[in-house]
């Protein structure tokens, strides 16, 4: 009787520990990035976009390859835009909201090129314009980082 009770409690304990581990992993996965991580992700995305533009200029990609690479980039951008929208709502920050709007604009501008239809080198111009808009978002992120640094300096005093 007591061994059955001990075994039952051990099973309950293991179930609780596994549940807590799953919750910790879910929390880590759904965590919003901080401002520095946001800047890093934006720079990495812009670099990937520039790499796609250079690759497409040097040796035009087939429709399928272009579709595949652009779809991957658009998925990452959609995730970034969603995360920045959540950050703006959580922090009630208009500059982060502006970054989110810029990213959504880039997403909407690149979406037609996802179909893979070549439009007389029009996609390269769209990729360059998108890269310039992401540079604007990166500059806003740098301003946010400077603002955070000044706030921390004032808070120490």
mmCIF file of C-alpha atoms in Angstrom:
data_model
loop_
_atom_site.group_PDB
_atom_site.id
_atom_site.type_symbol
_atom_site.label_atom_id
_atom_site.label_comp_id
_atom_site.label_asym_id
_atom_site.label_seq_id
_atom_site.Cartn_x
_atom_site.Cartn_y
_atom_site.Cartn_z
ATOM 1 C CA UNK A 1 0.000 0.000 0.000
ATOM 2 C CA UNK A 2 2.686 2.537 0.942
ATOM 3 C CA UNK A 3 4.898 1.619 -2.033
ATOM 4 C CA UNK A 4 1.936 2.140 -4.367
ATOM 5 C CA UNK A 5 1.346 5.531 -2.775
ATOM 6 C CA UNK A 6 5.019 6.497 -3.126
ATOM 7 C CA UNK A 7 5.024 5.411 -6.784
ATOM 8 C CA UNK A 8 1.841 7.401 -7.399
ATOM 9 C CA UNK A 9 3.340 10.535 -5.828
ATOM 10 C CA UNK A 10 6.540 10.091 -7.869
ATOM 11 C CA UNK A 11 4.460 9.912 -11.050
ATOM 12 C CA UNK A 12 2.579 13.078 -10.052
ATOM 13 C CA UNK A 13 5.876 14.810 -9.292
ATOM 14 C CA UNK A 14 7.317 13.837 -12.692
ATOM 15 C CA UNK A 15 4.166 15.079 -14.474
ATOM 16 C CA UNK A 16 4.368 18.416 -12.639
ATOM 17 C CA UNK A 17 8.080 18.853 -13.422
ATOM 18 C CA UNK A 18 7.514 18.058 -17.107
ATOM 19 C CA UNK A 19 4.618 20.557 -17.194
ATOM 20 C CA UNK A 20 6.766 23.277 -15.652
ATOM 21 C CA UNK A 21 9.568 22.603 -18.162
ATOM 22 C CA UNK A 22 7.118 22.821 -21.064
ATOM 23 C CA UNK A 23 5.765 26.123 -19.730
ATOM 24 C CA UNK A 24 9.308 27.516 -19.395
ATOM 25 C CA UNK A 25 10.132 26.510 -22.967
ATOM 26 C CA UNK A 26 6.907 28.079 -24.249
ATOM 27 C CA UNK A 27 7.659 31.292 -22.393
ATOM 28 C CA UNK A 28 11.159 31.472 -23.841
ATOM 29 C CA UNK A 29 9.849 30.801 -27.353
ATOM 30 C CA UNK A 30 7.138 33.493 -27.128
ATOM 31 C CA UNK A 31 9.300 36.117 -25.428
ATOM 32 C CA UNK A 32 9.432 39.480 -27.178
ATOM 33 C CA UNK A 33 12.885 40.726 -28.177
ATOM 34 C CA UNK A 34 14.474 43.657 -26.415
ATOM 35 C CA UNK A 35 15.501 46.740 -28.372
ATOM 36 C CA UNK A 36 19.034 45.568 -29.087
ATOM 37 C CA UNK A 37 17.815 42.157 -30.290
ATOM 38 C CA UNK A 38 15.282 43.920 -32.521
ATOM 39 C CA UNK A 39 18.057 45.971 -34.125
ATOM 40 C CA UNK A 40 20.146 42.839 -34.647
ATOM 41 C CA UNK A 41 17.240 40.995 -36.258
ATOM 42 C CA UNK A 42 16.437 43.915 -38.534
ATOM 43 C CA UNK A 43 20.068 44.164 -39.659
ATOM 44 C CA UNK A 44 20.223 40.411 -40.300
ATOM 45 C CA UNK A 45 16.998 40.531 -42.317
ATOM 46 C CA UNK A 46 18.261 43.482 -44.356
ATOM 47 C CA UNK A 47 21.495 41.637 -45.075
ATOM 48 C CA UNK A 48 19.551 38.596 -46.286
ATOM 49 C CA UNK A 49 17.432 40.854 -48.504
ATOM 50 C CA UNK A 50 20.545 42.496 -49.975
ATOM 51 C CA UNK A 51 22.077 39.074 -50.592
ATOM 52 C CA UNK A 52 18.951 38.039 -52.497
ATOM 53 C CA UNK A 53 19.044 41.233 -54.575
ATOM 54 C CA UNK A 54 22.729 40.798 -55.440
ATOM 55 C CA UNK A 55 22.211 37.136 -56.265
ATOM 56 C CA UNK A 56 19.261 37.975 -58.495
ATOM 57 C CA UNK A 57 21.180 40.775 -60.257
ATOM 58 C CA UNK A 58 24.279 38.707 -60.965
ATOM 59 C CA UNK A 59 22.507 35.560 -62.063
ATOM 60 C CA UNK A 60 18.719 35.846 -62.392
ATOM 61 C CA UNK A 61 17.056 33.184 -60.301
ATOM 62 C CA UNK A 62 14.413 30.860 -61.622
ATOM 63 C CA UNK A 63 10.851 31.623 -60.610
ATOM 64 C CA UNK A 64 10.814 28.799 -58.080
ATOM 65 C CA UNK A 65 14.121 29.757 -56.435
ATOM 66 C CA UNK A 66 13.117 33.407 -56.232
ATOM 67 C CA UNK A 67 9.721 32.429 -54.794
ATOM 68 C CA UNK A 68 11.310 30.148 -52.218
ATOM 69 C CA UNK A 69 13.885 32.673 -51.014
ATOM 70 C CA UNK A 70 11.452 35.591 -50.997
ATOM 71 C CA UNK A 71 8.807 33.550 -49.178
ATOM 72 C CA UNK A 72 11.294 32.750 -46.441
ATOM 73 C CA UNK A 73 12.233 36.427 -46.119
ATOM 74 C CA UNK A 74 8.597 37.532 -46.066
ATOM 75 C CA UNK A 75 7.784 35.001 -43.342
ATOM 76 C CA UNK A 76 10.621 36.368 -41.206
ATOM 77 C CA UNK A 77 9.495 39.937 -41.905
ATOM 78 C CA UNK A 78 5.909 39.120 -40.990
ATOM 79 C CA UNK A 79 7.112 37.693 -37.698
ATOM 80 C CA UNK A 80 9.233 40.812 -37.050
ATOM 81 C CA UNK A 81 6.310 43.113 -37.850
ATOM 82 C CA UNK A 82 4.056 41.142 -35.497
ATOM 83 C CA UNK A 83 6.625 41.206 -32.705
ATOM 84 C CA UNK A 84 7.198 44.939 -33.071
ATOM 85 C CA UNK A 85 3.448 45.540 -33.006
ATOM 86 C CA UNK A 86 3.253 43.568 -29.755
ATOM 87 C CA UNK A 87 6.243 45.462 -28.364
ATOM 88 C CA UNK A 88 4.648 48.797 -29.263
ATOM 89 C CA UNK A 89 1.414 47.797 -27.585
ATOM 90 C CA UNK A 90 3.173 46.491 -24.484
ATOM 91 C CA UNK A 91 5.509 49.480 -24.097
ATOM 92 C CA UNK A 92 3.055 52.050 -25.513
ATOM 93 C CA UNK A 93 5.868 53.407 -27.644
ATOM 94 C CA UNK A 94 5.078 55.319 -30.823
ATOM 95 C CA UNK A 95 8.559 54.874 -32.301
ATOM 96 C CA UNK A 96 8.300 51.097 -32.116
ATOM 97 C CA UNK A 97 4.824 51.404 -33.604
ATOM 98 C CA UNK A 98 6.352 53.370 -36.479
ATOM 99 C CA UNK A 99 8.910 50.589 -36.995
ATOM 100 C CA UNK A 100 6.053 48.109 -37.150
ATOM 101 C CA UNK A 101 4.259 50.228 -39.763
ATOM 102 C CA UNK A 102 7.427 50.484 -41.851
ATOM 103 C CA UNK A 103 7.881 46.722 -41.748
ATOM 104 C CA UNK A 104 4.250 46.127 -42.710
ATOM 105 C CA UNK A 105 4.695 48.553 -45.619
ATOM 106 C CA UNK A 106 7.758 46.644 -46.796
ATOM 107 C CA UNK A 107 5.817 43.403 -46.471
ATOM 108 C CA UNK A 108 2.960 44.770 -48.564
ATOM 109 C CA UNK A 109 5.370 46.151 -51.166
ATOM 110 C CA UNK A 110 7.195 42.831 -51.607
ATOM 111 C CA UNK A 111 4.137 40.579 -51.505
ATOM 112 C CA UNK A 112 3.315 40.894 -55.257
ATOM 113 C CA UNK A 113 6.820 39.725 -56.177
ATOM 114 C CA UNK A 114 6.298 36.532 -54.234
ATOM 115 C CA UNK A 115 4.286 35.159 -57.147
ATOM 116 C CA UNK A 116 7.565 34.659 -58.996
ATOM 117 C CA UNK A 117 6.503 36.465 -62.143
ATOM 118 C CA UNK A 118 9.416 38.414 -63.541
ATOM 119 C CA UNK A 119 8.550 42.018 -64.293
ATOM 120 C CA UNK A 120 11.497 43.335 -66.308
ATOM 121 C CA UNK A 121 13.909 43.683 -63.406
ATOM 122 C CA UNK A 122 11.207 45.350 -61.316
ATOM 123 C CA UNK A 123 11.780 43.024 -58.401
ATOM 124 C CA UNK A 124 15.366 44.231 -57.968
ATOM 125 C CA UNK A 125 14.167 47.821 -57.643
ATOM 126 C CA UNK A 126 11.532 46.683 -55.158
ATOM 127 C CA UNK A 127 14.144 44.790 -53.148
ATOM 128 C CA UNK A 128 16.365 47.887 -53.046
ATOM 129 C CA UNK A 129 13.446 50.101 -51.973
ATOM 130 C CA UNK A 130 12.538 47.596 -49.280
ATOM 131 C CA UNK A 131 16.135 47.608 -48.073
ATOM 132 C CA UNK A 132 16.069 51.411 -47.813
ATOM 133 C CA UNK A 133 12.871 51.272 -45.770
ATOM 134 C CA UNK A 134 14.400 48.720 -43.431
ATOM 135 C CA UNK A 135 17.375 51.083 -43.014
ATOM 136 C CA UNK A 136 14.863 53.700 -41.824
ATOM 137 C CA UNK A 137 13.547 51.174 -39.296
ATOM 138 C CA UNK A 138 17.092 50.407 -38.131
ATOM 139 C CA UNK A 139 17.784 54.126 -37.646
ATOM 140 C CA UNK A 140 14.634 54.413 -35.542
ATOM 141 C CA UNK A 141 15.826 51.462 -33.475
ATOM 142 C CA UNK A 142 19.177 53.199 -32.958
ATOM 143 C CA UNK A 143 17.306 56.288 -31.728
ATOM 144 C CA UNK A 144 15.367 54.085 -29.317
ATOM 145 C CA UNK A 145 18.618 52.587 -28.034
ATOM 146 C CA UNK A 146 20.070 56.071 -27.494
ATOM 147 C CA UNK A 147 16.900 57.090 -25.672
ATOM 148 C CA UNK A 148 17.150 53.995 -23.465
ATOM 149 C CA UNK A 149 20.786 54.758 -22.706
ATOM 150 C CA UNK A 150 19.945 58.348 -21.716
ATOM 151 C CA UNK A 151 17.088 57.097 -19.555
ATOM 152 C CA UNK A 152 19.358 54.673 -17.735
ATOM 153 C CA UNK A 153 21.890 57.473 -17.140
ATOM 154 C CA UNK A 154 19.174 59.727 -15.686
ATOM 155 C CA UNK A 155 17.840 56.901 -13.555
ATOM 156 C CA UNK A 156 21.250 56.325 -11.929
ATOM 157 C CA UNK A 157 21.445 59.930 -10.790
#
